[in-house]
Amino acid sequence: MMSHVLQKKDFWAGVLYIAFGVAAFWIGRDYPMGMAGRMGAGYFPTILSVTLMLIGLLSAARAFAQEGEAVGAIAWKPLALVVGSTALFGLLLSTAGLVVALIALVLVSAAASQHFRFEPKAAAGLILLVVFCTLVFVKALGVPMPLVGSWFGE
Amino acid sequence: METLSNLWLGLETALTFWNLAYCMVGVLLGTAIGVLPGLGPTATIAMLLPVTFGLPPVSALIMLAGIYYGAQYGGSTTAILVNLPGESSSVVTALDGYQMARQGKAGKALATAAIGSFFAGTVATVLLAVFAPPLADLALQFGPAEYFSLMVLGLVASVVLAHGSLLHAFGMIILGLMLGLIGTDVNSGTTRYTFGFPEIADGINFVVVAMGVFGLGEIIGNLANETTRTVMAKTVKGLMPTREDLKQMAAPVLRGTVLGSMLGILPGGGAMLASFAAYTLEKKVSRHPERFGKGAIEGVAGPESANNAGAQTSFIPMLTLGIPSNPVMALMIGAMIMQGIQPGPSVMTEQPVLFWGLIVSMWIGNLFLLVLNLPLIGLWVRMISVPYHFLYPAILVFCAIGVFSLNNATFDVYLMAMFGFLGYIFRKLDCEPAPMLLGFILGPMMEEHLRRAMLISKGDATVFMSRPISATMLVLALILLASVLAPTVRRKREEAFQEEA
C-alpha cells in the first residue's frame, strides 16, 4: 500500500536535512568567506550547508517519486523520559547534589519501561548504585560532584 | 628483521605489569558491558572512554583496544545465548549460534567463536605489524591534497560498503562534518555555530556525541519495542571442543580470517561486512548448505573469525593514515587526540613505543579473551540474565557521570540529552548515525587539509587532479560511487545486506 508522502521517512529526513542546512547557512552568513586560495571561516561551512540542502531536496523528492516506508509511531514516552531524566540529572547535580540527582535520573528514566513498578529488589539496586557511584566516582576518582547541593545549605 | 626488533620493543611495552593489567581490565570491562543486550561496541567504548582519560596514552589505547575486542566477543556471546545480537556484525553469529544453543551445544558454539577469534586475531596482528610500516612510509609523503582526497575516498568507501540508503549516508556524513565545525576556527579565530556558549568554543567533545547518539538513542529505541527475552542456556557445559569439532572448524576459520583481514582494511562496515561475506562464503562452499541456519558449526566459525580479523586490520588505516574506517576507529582517533597525539603516519616514527606496544597488546588481548572468557562464562550468563529494565537506568547513570567528568560541566550532560533525542529521531527515519560520527571526527581535519591544499595551489582546484596519488584516490572514489549507482550492482548490494538479516 502506498503511504502518504507526509508519512514517509524519506520526506521527513529531507525536511530535517534542509532545516539543518538552512540554519547553518543562515547562522554562517556573516562568517568571512575569503577566496578559494585563502579560505575564510565561512567557506567550508557554506559548501557543506548548500550540499546538505541539496541532499535534503533529493530525499524529499524521492518521497514523492517512490514508494517508501512510513515513519510509524514515535515512542514519545521513552523519548521524553530518557531525554528528560538526563537533563534533569544535569539540572539537579549542582543544585541538589549527586545523591538526589542520581535518584531522580534512575526513577524518572525507569518509568519509561512497561515493567516499572516499586519493588524491594529495585529499591535495593538503586541504593547500591548510589553508594557505588559515591565511592567510585566521587571518593576514588575525585570527580568534583557535590554529594549534597546548594539547596541544602553550604 | 626490523619487524622483529619493532615487535620486541612492543613486547617490552605491552608486558609491563600495568599495561598487562590495563589490557586485562579492558578486555573484562569490554566483555562485561558488551554482553549486555542492546549495547554494541560503539556504545560500549563511548561509555568506557572517560575511564581511560586519566591514564598515560599508551595504557589508555591498550585498554581501549582491549575494550573493543572484549565488547565484540561479548556481543557474540549474547548473540549465541539469547539470539539478541548487540551489533550488526554478530547478527550472522546469531543465525547458527543460537540454533546450536537451542540444541544444547551452547558451549561448543562459544568455544568455536573464541578459538576462531583468537586465531584470526593472531594472523591479523601479524599482518598489521608487516603492512603498517610501509603504508606509513608511503603516507609520510602525502601533502594536504593527498590527505583531502584520501578522506574523500575513505568517506565514500564507508558509505558504499555500509548498509542502508546511500543518500542518507551522505546526508549524515555532511551533517557530521558540519557538527565538527562547531567551535573556534583555528585559522581565523572566528567562533562558529557556538550560539554564544563558551562551553563549546573548543568544539563539542566527541564522547558527548557518541554517548548521546549511540548510548541514549539506542536505549530509547530499545524501549520503544520492549521485548522479554529468555536465556537459552542457564549453565553452559561442554566448552572443550573435541578433535572432531576442531577439524570441522579449521577450514572455515582459515577462510574467515583471510576474508576478514582483507575487508577490515577497507573503510566502511569492516567487521560487519566481513562476517556477512564469510557466512555467504561458507554456505556456498559447504556440501550441506541446508544445515545453515539450523546450527552449523561452520556458520559460527567463519563469520566469527572474519569479524575479529576485520576488527583487527581496521586498525591499519587508523594507525598509519589517521583515517577511521568505522565508528569505533573514529572513537579511537578521538581518544588519541584527547591524549595529545595527532593521528597519522608520524605516530609510528614519533611514538614507536605506543605504536608497537599497542600492536603487541592486541595479540595479548586476544589471548586474554580466550583464557578468561571461557572460564568466566557463568558470570556473563548471569549478566545477560539481568532484565533490561534494571539495566538501562544504570547505563544512563554511567553515561551521565562519564560525560560530566569530561570537563566537569553539566553543559555536556544537556548536550548529550539533546544528541540522544536527535539519535532516536535519526534512527526512526532510517538515517544511520555511524557515518555522522565519521564525518564529525574527520570534519576539522578535512577542512584544514582542503584549506592548505588550496593555499599552496593559490586557489587552483585542479591540484587535486594534477597530483597523481590524489587523482588516483579521487578516481577510485568516483568508480566506487558509479559502480554502486549502476543498477545491477545496486541490486546485488541490497541483496547482500538483506540476505538472512
XYZ file of C-alpha atoms in Angstrom:
655
model
C 0.000 0.000 0.000
C 1.256 3.425 -0.911
C 1.705 5.543 2.134
C 1.045 9.238 2.036
C 4.036 11.490 1.338
C 3.715 13.169 4.714
C 4.083 9.797 6.430
C 7.258 8.763 4.681
C 10.659 8.513 6.312
C 12.410 9.952 3.245
C 10.249 13.059 3.341
C 10.962 13.858 6.969
C 14.651 13.034 6.655
C 14.739 15.504 3.758
C 12.971 18.135 5.817
C 15.491 17.615 8.608
C 18.476 17.964 6.265
C 17.022 21.088 4.692
C 16.321 22.575 8.099
C 19.872 21.937 9.297
C 21.298 23.189 6.002
C 19.269 26.398 6.023
C 20.056 27.045 9.698
C 23.773 26.511 9.155
C 23.720 28.741 6.073
C 21.791 31.471 7.868
C 23.904 31.472 11.020
C 27.089 31.321 8.967
C 26.126 34.120 6.552
C 28.363 36.630 8.341
C 31.441 34.427 8.588
C 34.107 35.792 6.226
C 34.155 33.769 3.028
C 37.633 34.594 1.809
C 38.639 33.196 -1.559
C 39.338 29.682 -2.802
C 43.069 30.276 -2.355
C 42.682 31.779 1.103
C 39.544 30.380 2.594
C 37.839 32.259 5.352
C 35.861 30.806 8.221
C 32.706 30.768 6.111
C 33.929 28.930 3.025
C 33.719 25.286 4.063
C 30.524 25.709 6.130
C 28.810 27.337 3.149
C 29.773 24.463 0.832
C 28.555 21.947 3.387
C 25.262 23.635 4.149
C 24.391 24.023 0.475
C 25.270 20.345 -0.145
C 23.107 19.297 2.771
C 20.161 21.314 1.442
C 20.547 19.595 -1.937
C 20.624 16.160 -0.311
C 17.534 17.145 1.637
C 15.746 18.171 -1.549
C 16.682 14.869 -3.188
C 15.449 12.894 -0.217
C 12.158 14.769 -0.106
C 11.757 14.420 -3.871
C 12.316 10.684 -3.539
C 9.408 10.522 -1.129
C 7.165 11.939 -3.851
C 8.535 9.754 -6.629
C 8.948 6.388 -4.947
C 7.120 4.225 -2.533
C 8.637 4.359 0.874
C 8.233 3.237 4.408
C 6.096 5.226 6.786
C 7.707 6.751 9.850
C 5.378 4.936 12.205
C 4.567 5.779 15.761
C 7.147 7.724 17.719
C 7.769 6.344 21.174
C 7.083 9.619 22.926
C 7.099 8.232 26.434
C 10.582 6.641 26.407
C 11.873 9.546 24.330
C 10.635 12.184 26.750
C 11.538 10.285 29.901
C 15.049 9.215 28.865
C 15.996 12.615 27.455
C 14.206 14.428 30.262
C 15.774 12.406 33.059
C 19.252 13.039 31.644
C 18.625 16.774 31.503
C 17.121 16.625 34.988
C 20.315 14.995 36.248
C 22.316 17.915 34.897
C 19.940 20.385 36.497
C 19.903 18.712 39.904
C 23.602 17.843 40.111
C 24.798 21.290 41.104
C 21.668 22.392 42.931
C 20.505 19.361 44.883
C 23.649 17.271 44.774
C 24.646 13.919 43.354
C 22.508 11.716 45.586
C 19.235 13.423 44.696
C 20.251 13.768 41.035
C 21.006 10.065 40.753
C 17.747 9.012 42.384
C 15.820 11.343 40.065
C 17.652 10.093 36.971
C 17.042 6.446 37.800
C 13.406 6.780 38.855
C 12.330 9.030 36.002
C 14.119 7.006 33.331
C 12.942 3.694 34.790
C 9.361 4.904 34.479
C 9.803 4.631 30.712
C 9.697 0.842 30.912
C 6.422 -1.013 30.924
C 7.879 -3.263 33.649
C 8.320 -0.322 36.004
C 6.939 -0.837 39.475
C 8.134 -0.345 43.011
C 9.658 -3.450 44.431
C 12.224 -4.092 47.173
C 14.773 -5.559 44.764
C 14.762 -2.482 42.544
C 14.981 -0.145 45.552
C 17.963 -2.097 46.877
C 19.578 -1.849 43.450
C 19.089 1.915 43.449
C 20.685 2.311 46.869
C 23.583 0.108 45.778
C 24.064 2.193 42.631
C 24.117 5.463 44.571
C 26.640 4.070 47.058
C 28.763 2.686 44.221
C 28.815 5.997 42.346
C 29.629 7.920 45.515
C 32.523 5.644 46.405
C 33.979 5.120 42.937
C 33.420 8.433 41.157
C 33.493 10.947 43.985
C 35.776 9.360 46.583
C 38.125 7.227 44.458
C 38.294 9.070 41.131
C 37.738 12.529 42.572
C 35.134 13.753 40.085
C 34.059 17.109 41.575
C 30.369 16.416 42.139
C 28.772 17.702 45.333
C 27.048 14.891 47.232
C 24.672 17.415 48.784
C 23.933 20.502 46.722
C 23.463 24.190 47.400
C 19.742 23.757 48.056
C 20.516 22.028 51.318
C 22.930 24.535 52.802
C 26.625 25.191 52.074
C 64.474 -8.182 10.841
C 63.292 -4.696 11.540
C 59.831 -6.065 12.163
C 61.280 -8.365 14.812
C 63.092 -5.611 16.663
C 59.965 -3.499 16.492
C 57.889 -6.318 17.880
C 60.461 -6.729 20.640
C 60.025 -3.074 21.526
C 56.293 -3.633 21.563
C 56.658 -6.703 23.725
C 58.687 -4.753 26.261
C 55.957 -2.112 26.403
C 52.997 -4.429 26.484
C 54.471 -6.780 29.049
C 54.944 -4.208 31.788
C 52.788 -5.049 34.750
C 50.486 -2.042 34.451
C 49.928 -2.340 30.728
C 49.111 -6.021 31.096
C 46.716 -5.117 33.873
C 45.028 -2.389 31.796
C 44.748 -4.746 28.859
C 43.095 -7.358 31.052
C 40.773 -4.869 32.726
C 39.868 -3.532 29.286
C 39.029 -6.980 27.962
C 36.989 -7.819 31.059
C 35.125 -4.494 31.171
C 34.515 -4.634 27.438
C 33.082 -8.124 27.656
C 31.028 -7.313 30.729
C 29.379 -4.313 29.050
C 29.395 -5.925 25.616
C 27.338 -8.936 26.734
C 24.553 -6.658 27.894
C 21.970 -6.956 25.164
C 21.329 -3.832 23.143
C 24.770 -2.353 23.662
C 27.076 -2.586 20.657
C 30.835 -1.958 20.689
C 30.427 1.699 19.732
C 28.167 2.432 22.673
C 30.334 0.309 24.979
C 33.518 2.135 24.030
C 31.862 5.539 24.231
C 30.635 4.669 27.713
C 34.008 3.439 28.930
C 36.140 6.143 27.253
C 36.155 8.526 30.222
C 37.646 5.760 32.364
C 40.812 5.825 30.256
C 41.406 9.559 30.096
C 43.395 9.628 33.311
C 45.884 7.059 32.026
C 49.095 7.687 30.085
C 48.486 7.484 26.308
C 49.972 4.018 25.753
C 47.996 2.438 28.570
C 44.828 4.261 27.558
C 44.972 2.987 23.984
C 45.890 -0.534 25.096
C 42.918 -0.558 27.417
C 40.597 0.837 24.746
C 41.701 -1.804 22.274
C 41.043 -4.429 24.934
C 37.587 -2.969 25.495
C 36.959 -3.189 21.762
C 37.648 -6.903 21.342
C 36.038 -7.619 24.668
C 32.892 -5.818 23.543
C 32.882 -7.692 20.279
C 33.279 -11.054 21.912
C 30.639 -10.136 24.448
C 28.292 -9.294 21.599
C 28.830 -12.728 20.107
C 28.139 -14.372 23.457
C 24.809 -12.589 23.678
C 24.024 -13.457 20.077
C 24.595 -17.143 20.757
C 22.854 -17.352 24.106
C 19.850 -15.071 23.635
C 19.621 -14.502 19.898
C 19.878 -10.776 20.573
C 22.851 -9.517 18.630
C 24.056 -6.271 20.192
C 25.614 -5.101 16.935
C 25.297 -5.744 13.263
C 28.437 -7.870 12.992
C 27.097 -10.539 15.332
C 23.741 -10.740 13.555
C 25.236 -13.526 11.496
C 26.599 -15.349 14.526
C 23.125 -15.446 15.985
C 21.810 -17.397 12.977
C 23.599 -20.653 13.663
C 24.986 -19.946 17.115
C 21.559 -19.588 18.683
C 20.383 -22.737 16.967
C 23.384 -24.563 18.405
C 22.488 -23.244 21.837
C 18.920 -24.469 21.411
C 20.274 -27.910 20.655
C 22.246 -27.827 23.896
C 25.520 -27.072 22.179
C 25.993 -23.536 23.557
C 29.384 -24.467 24.988
C 30.603 -25.689 21.647
C 29.376 -22.562 19.858
C 31.044 -20.266 22.397
C 34.303 -22.190 22.221
C 34.216 -22.095 18.431
C 33.726 -18.344 18.489
C 36.571 -17.891 20.973
C 39.044 -20.132 19.174
C 38.170 -18.736 15.760
C 38.524 -15.178 17.056
C 41.858 -15.927 18.671
C 43.321 -17.488 15.541
C 42.021 -14.676 13.342
C 43.277 -12.067 15.793
C 46.747 -13.592 15.787
C 47.011 -13.641 11.998
C 45.605 -10.131 11.662
C 48.044 -8.781 14.241
C 50.952 -10.184 12.232
C 49.513 -8.589 9.096
C 49.251 -5.302 10.935
C 52.889 -5.490 12.028
C 54.066 -6.300 8.495
C 51.951 -3.932 6.434
C 51.636 -0.890 8.665
C 55.229 0.405 8.337
C 55.391 0.522 4.504
C 51.965 2.128 4.394
C 53.010 4.727 6.935
C 56.181 5.423 4.927
C 54.072 5.996 1.856
C 51.705 8.219 3.791
C 54.569 10.365 5.065
C 54.961 11.688 1.530
C 51.337 12.830 1.461
C 50.670 16.529 1.197
C 47.409 18.262 2.104
C 45.914 17.500 -1.326
C 46.546 13.771 -0.906
C 45.073 13.820 2.564
C 41.956 15.573 1.464
C 41.440 13.107 -1.386
C 42.167 10.199 0.935
C 39.472 11.397 3.307
C 37.030 11.782 0.446
C 37.847 8.231 -0.653
C 37.524 6.963 2.898
C 34.151 8.604 3.411
C 32.821 7.475 0.028
C 34.005 3.926 0.620
C 32.476 3.834 4.079
C 29.170 4.910 2.571
C 29.297 2.389 -0.252
C 30.225 -0.543 1.938
C 27.866 0.288 4.769
C 24.278 -0.816 4.673
C 21.247 1.372 4.293
C 20.423 4.179 1.940
C 23.315 5.868 0.114
C 21.616 9.229 0.109
C 21.069 9.201 3.849
C 24.617 8.046 4.490
C 25.854 11.084 2.568
C 23.420 13.331 4.352
C 24.602 12.075 7.712
C 28.270 12.489 6.736
C 27.687 16.104 5.737
C 25.772 16.690 8.942
C 28.681 15.158 10.884
C 31.200 17.339 9.064
C 29.119 20.383 9.977
C 28.906 19.392 13.624
C 32.686 19.085 13.527
C 32.943 22.750 12.552
C 31.360 23.941 15.777
C 33.849 25.874 17.856
C 36.722 28.207 17.129
C 38.139 28.213 13.617
C 41.860 27.606 14.131
C 42.921 29.753 11.198
C 40.982 32.936 11.809
C 39.890 32.638 15.415
C 36.249 33.133 14.452
C 33.892 31.192 16.683
C 31.399 29.287 14.577
C 27.995 27.899 15.479
C 28.523 28.160 19.219
C 25.308 30.147 19.827
C 27.339 32.181 22.286
C 28.054 29.249 24.603
C 31.661 29.426 25.797
C 31.435 25.725 26.737
C 31.679 24.692 23.108
C 34.238 27.260 21.990
C 36.694 24.379 21.630
C 34.150 22.266 19.792
C 31.791 19.582 21.013
C 33.512 16.665 22.672
C 33.106 13.561 20.534
C 32.251 11.461 23.592
C 29.167 13.620 24.097
C 28.016 12.980 20.534
C 28.807 9.252 20.627
C 27.172 8.638 24.006
C 24.113 10.662 23.107
C 23.512 9.170 19.693
C 24.636 5.608 20.375
C 24.009 5.287 24.114
C 20.827 7.253 24.763
C 19.491 6.845 21.248
C 19.769 3.077 21.463
C 18.127 2.950 24.873
C 15.120 4.893 23.601
C 14.962 2.648 20.540
C 15.104 -0.492 22.679
C 12.385 0.804 24.990
C 10.168 1.567 22.013
C 9.883 -2.138 21.329
C 10.492 -3.744 24.644
C 10.550 -7.495 24.433
C 11.049 -10.142 27.021
C 13.913 -12.460 26.327
C 14.928 -15.831 27.561
C 18.468 -17.002 28.067
C 18.876 -20.244 26.202
C 21.362 -21.929 28.474
C 21.399 -21.234 32.192
C 24.530 -23.316 32.617
C 26.924 -23.780 29.761
C 28.619 -27.128 29.540
C 30.925 -28.838 27.063
C 33.231 -25.910 26.468
C 36.174 -28.059 25.472
C 35.878 -28.791 21.762
C 36.526 -32.339 20.612
C 39.104 -33.240 17.989
C 36.208 -33.678 15.600
C 34.988 -30.106 16.241
C 38.435 -28.683 15.714
C 38.719 -30.480 12.409
C 35.339 -29.159 11.364
C 36.122 -25.580 12.188
C 39.691 -25.407 10.810
C 38.830 -24.598 7.206
C 36.047 -22.073 7.956
C 38.302 -20.298 10.434
C 41.066 -20.021 7.823
C 38.711 -18.763 5.132
C 37.085 -16.335 7.521
C 40.443 -14.978 8.618
C 41.598 -14.303 5.063
C 38.332 -12.703 4.042
C 38.039 -10.669 7.226
C 41.608 -9.382 7.095
C 41.108 -8.062 3.596
C 37.715 -6.499 4.213
C 38.765 -4.960 7.517
C 41.303 -2.703 5.836
C 38.601 -1.207 3.645
C 36.780 1.732 5.093
C 33.177 1.122 5.962
C 31.495 -1.522 7.989
C 34.748 -3.574 8.075
C 33.875 -6.148 10.682
C 30.217 -6.296 9.749
C 30.755 -6.727 6.039
C 33.367 -9.378 6.826
C 31.028 -11.529 8.862
C 28.234 -11.306 6.275
C 30.637 -12.183 3.463
C 32.152 -15.075 5.421
C 28.736 -16.556 6.136
C 27.754 -16.404 2.487
C 31.084 -17.965 1.503
C 30.739 -20.821 3.988
C 27.266 -21.546 2.746
C 28.493 -21.556 -0.855
C 31.408 -23.932 -0.316
C 29.557 -26.229 2.067
C 28.467 -29.630 0.817
C 25.433 -29.367 3.060
C 24.195 -25.797 2.706
C 20.818 -26.890 4.071
C 22.376 -27.249 7.536
C 22.979 -23.493 7.724
C 20.550 -21.686 9.937
C 19.982 -24.911 11.828
C 23.108 -24.958 13.942
C 26.027 -25.460 11.564
C 29.347 -25.029 13.338
C 30.850 -23.517 10.164
C 28.230 -20.767 10.346
C 29.739 -19.664 13.646
C 33.406 -20.357 12.956
C 33.676 -18.490 9.636
C 31.896 -15.233 10.499
C 33.371 -15.002 13.995
C 36.921 -15.338 12.641
C 36.187 -12.895 9.848
C 34.682 -10.369 12.197
C 37.624 -10.462 14.576
C 40.198 -10.358 11.778
C 38.352 -7.371 10.316
C 38.238 -5.632 13.679
C 41.981 -6.058 13.967
C 43.012 -4.988 10.478
C 40.757 -1.928 10.639
C 43.485 -0.552 12.915
C 45.821 -0.415 9.885
C 44.318 2.664 8.182
C 43.634 4.207 11.586
C 47.224 3.907 12.833
C 49.054 4.598 9.582
C 46.881 7.192 7.871
C 44.892 8.598 10.748
C 41.699 7.737 8.872
C 38.921 5.975 10.750
C 37.317 3.149 8.796
C 34.380 2.689 11.154
C 32.803 4.452 14.140
C 34.912 2.510 16.637
C 38.093 3.679 14.935
C 36.651 7.197 14.923
C 36.383 6.926 18.697
C 39.973 5.638 18.915
C 41.155 8.639 16.895
C 39.184 10.928 19.161
C 40.816 9.297 22.174
C 44.273 9.769 20.644
C 43.606 13.447 20.013
C 42.430 13.855 23.611
C 45.691 12.273 24.713
C 47.568 14.875 22.688
C 48.633 12.546 19.881
C 47.967 13.673 16.323
C 46.915 10.525 14.470
C 48.666 9.919 11.177
C 51.736 8.313 9.655
C 54.089 10.104 12.021
C 52.715 8.199 15.025
C 54.820 5.199 14.074
C 58.092 7.117 13.854
C 57.478 9.618 16.637
C 55.781 7.270 19.069
C 57.262 3.839 18.330
C 56.625 2.682 21.879
C 52.947 3.488 21.615
C 52.585 2.076 18.126
C 54.304 -1.253 18.695
C 53.121 -1.583 22.254
C 49.548 -1.283 21.035
C 50.076 -3.877 18.302
C 51.621 -6.444 20.619
C 48.999 -5.824 23.263
C 46.344 -6.597 20.681
C 47.628 -10.125 20.472
C 47.867 -10.356 24.253
C 44.330 -9.046 24.485
C 43.137 -11.800 22.205
C 44.909 -14.322 24.396
C 43.200 -12.890 27.493
C 39.923 -13.184 25.668
C 40.488 -16.880 25.114
C 41.753 -17.817 28.551
C 39.488 -15.548 30.604
C 36.179 -15.642 28.873
C 35.507 -19.304 28.641
C 36.042 -19.915 32.368
C 34.035 -16.796 33.206
C 31.110 -17.761 31.034
C 28.931 -18.365 34.100
C 29.363 -14.737 35.099
C 28.483 -13.498 31.615
C 25.360 -15.631 31.557
C 24.310 -14.076 34.835
C 24.922 -10.582 33.436
C 22.818 -11.328 30.375
C 20.024 -12.520 32.629
C 19.656 -9.115 34.307
C 16.398 -7.716 32.916
C 16.775 -4.710 30.642
C 14.511 -2.529 32.757
C 17.070 -2.798 35.571
C 19.997 -2.273 33.255
C 19.242 0.811 31.261
C 18.822 3.270 34.155
C 22.266 2.169 35.350
C 23.674 2.644 31.841
C 22.192 6.144 31.816
C 23.815 6.896 35.161
C 27.245 5.889 33.870
C 26.749 7.864 30.666
C 25.687 10.974 32.600
C 28.528 10.832 35.113
C 31.019 9.917 32.380
C 30.052 12.876 30.230
C 30.042 15.229 33.207
C 33.553 14.143 34.174
C 34.986 15.099 30.765
C 35.042 18.802 31.608
C 33.211 18.743 34.935
C 30.436 20.588 33.149
C 26.706 19.986 33.335
C 26.515 21.646 29.939
C 27.867 18.450 28.374
C 25.117 16.460 30.098
C 22.443 18.663 28.499
C 24.190 18.363 25.163
C 24.228 14.573 25.468
C 20.499 14.601 26.182
C 19.982 16.617 23.011
C 22.054 14.212 20.938
C 20.084 11.327 22.441
C 16.913 12.956 21.147
C 18.446 13.502 17.706
C 19.834 9.964 17.694
C 16.399 8.456 18.188
C 14.829 10.673 15.521
C 17.554 9.799 13.000
C 17.120 6.095 13.719
C 13.397 6.450 13.279
C 13.981 7.982 9.828
C 16.447 5.234 8.809
C 19.358 7.666 8.884
C 22.243 5.632 10.296
C 24.185 7.681 12.847
C 27.510 5.873 12.203
C 28.534 7.952 9.148
C 27.746 11.095 11.121
C 30.344 10.146 13.720
C 32.946 9.527 10.987
C 32.186 12.922 9.484
C 32.289 14.572 12.888
C 35.801 13.268 13.591
C 37.066 13.995 10.071
C 35.423 17.415 9.692
C 38.115 19.637 11.188
C 40.945 17.651 9.540
C 39.237 17.752 6.181
C 38.702 21.495 6.276
C 42.291 22.064 7.344
C 43.727 19.951 4.510
C 41.391 21.498 1.969
C 42.460 24.973 3.008
C 46.140 24.140 2.977
C 45.976 22.403 -0.382
C 44.152 25.344 -1.910
C 46.514 27.825 -0.297
C 49.552 26.059 -1.779
C 47.945 25.879 -5.210
C 46.844 29.518 -4.948
C 43.177 28.683 -5.307
C 43.571 26.289 -8.189
C 41.246 23.355 -7.549
C 42.862 21.218 -10.246
C 45.618 20.454 -7.734
C 43.551 17.501 -6.571
C 43.641 16.011 -10.048
C 47.153 17.012 -11.135
C 48.914 15.226 -8.285
C 48.973 11.517 -9.170
C 48.273 9.952 -5.756
C 45.490 12.401 -5.037
C 43.994 11.910 -8.503
C 44.110 8.117 -8.150
C 42.186 8.282 -4.903
C 39.539 10.613 -6.270
C 39.104 8.439 -9.352
C 38.794 5.377 -7.119
C 36.138 7.158 -5.119
C 34.287 8.023 -8.318
C 34.478 4.435 -9.598
C 33.172 3.130 -6.290
C 30.309 5.571 -6.383
C 29.477 4.900 -10.026
C 29.579 1.164 -9.503
C 27.114 1.343 -6.650
C 24.778 3.569 -8.594
C 24.823 1.134 -11.519
C 21.529 -0.744 -11.314
C 22.874 -4.309 -11.302
C 25.449 -3.780 -8.585
C 22.922 -1.809 -6.642
C 20.548 -4.730 -6.589
C 23.347 -7.116 -5.609
C 24.387 -4.842 -2.774
C 20.887 -4.686 -1.444
C 20.612 -8.451 -1.658
C 23.927 -8.959 0.103
C 22.801 -6.852 3.023
C 19.351 -8.302 3.152
C 20.344 -11.933 2.974
C 19.483 -13.654 6.189
C 19.248 -10.374 8.039
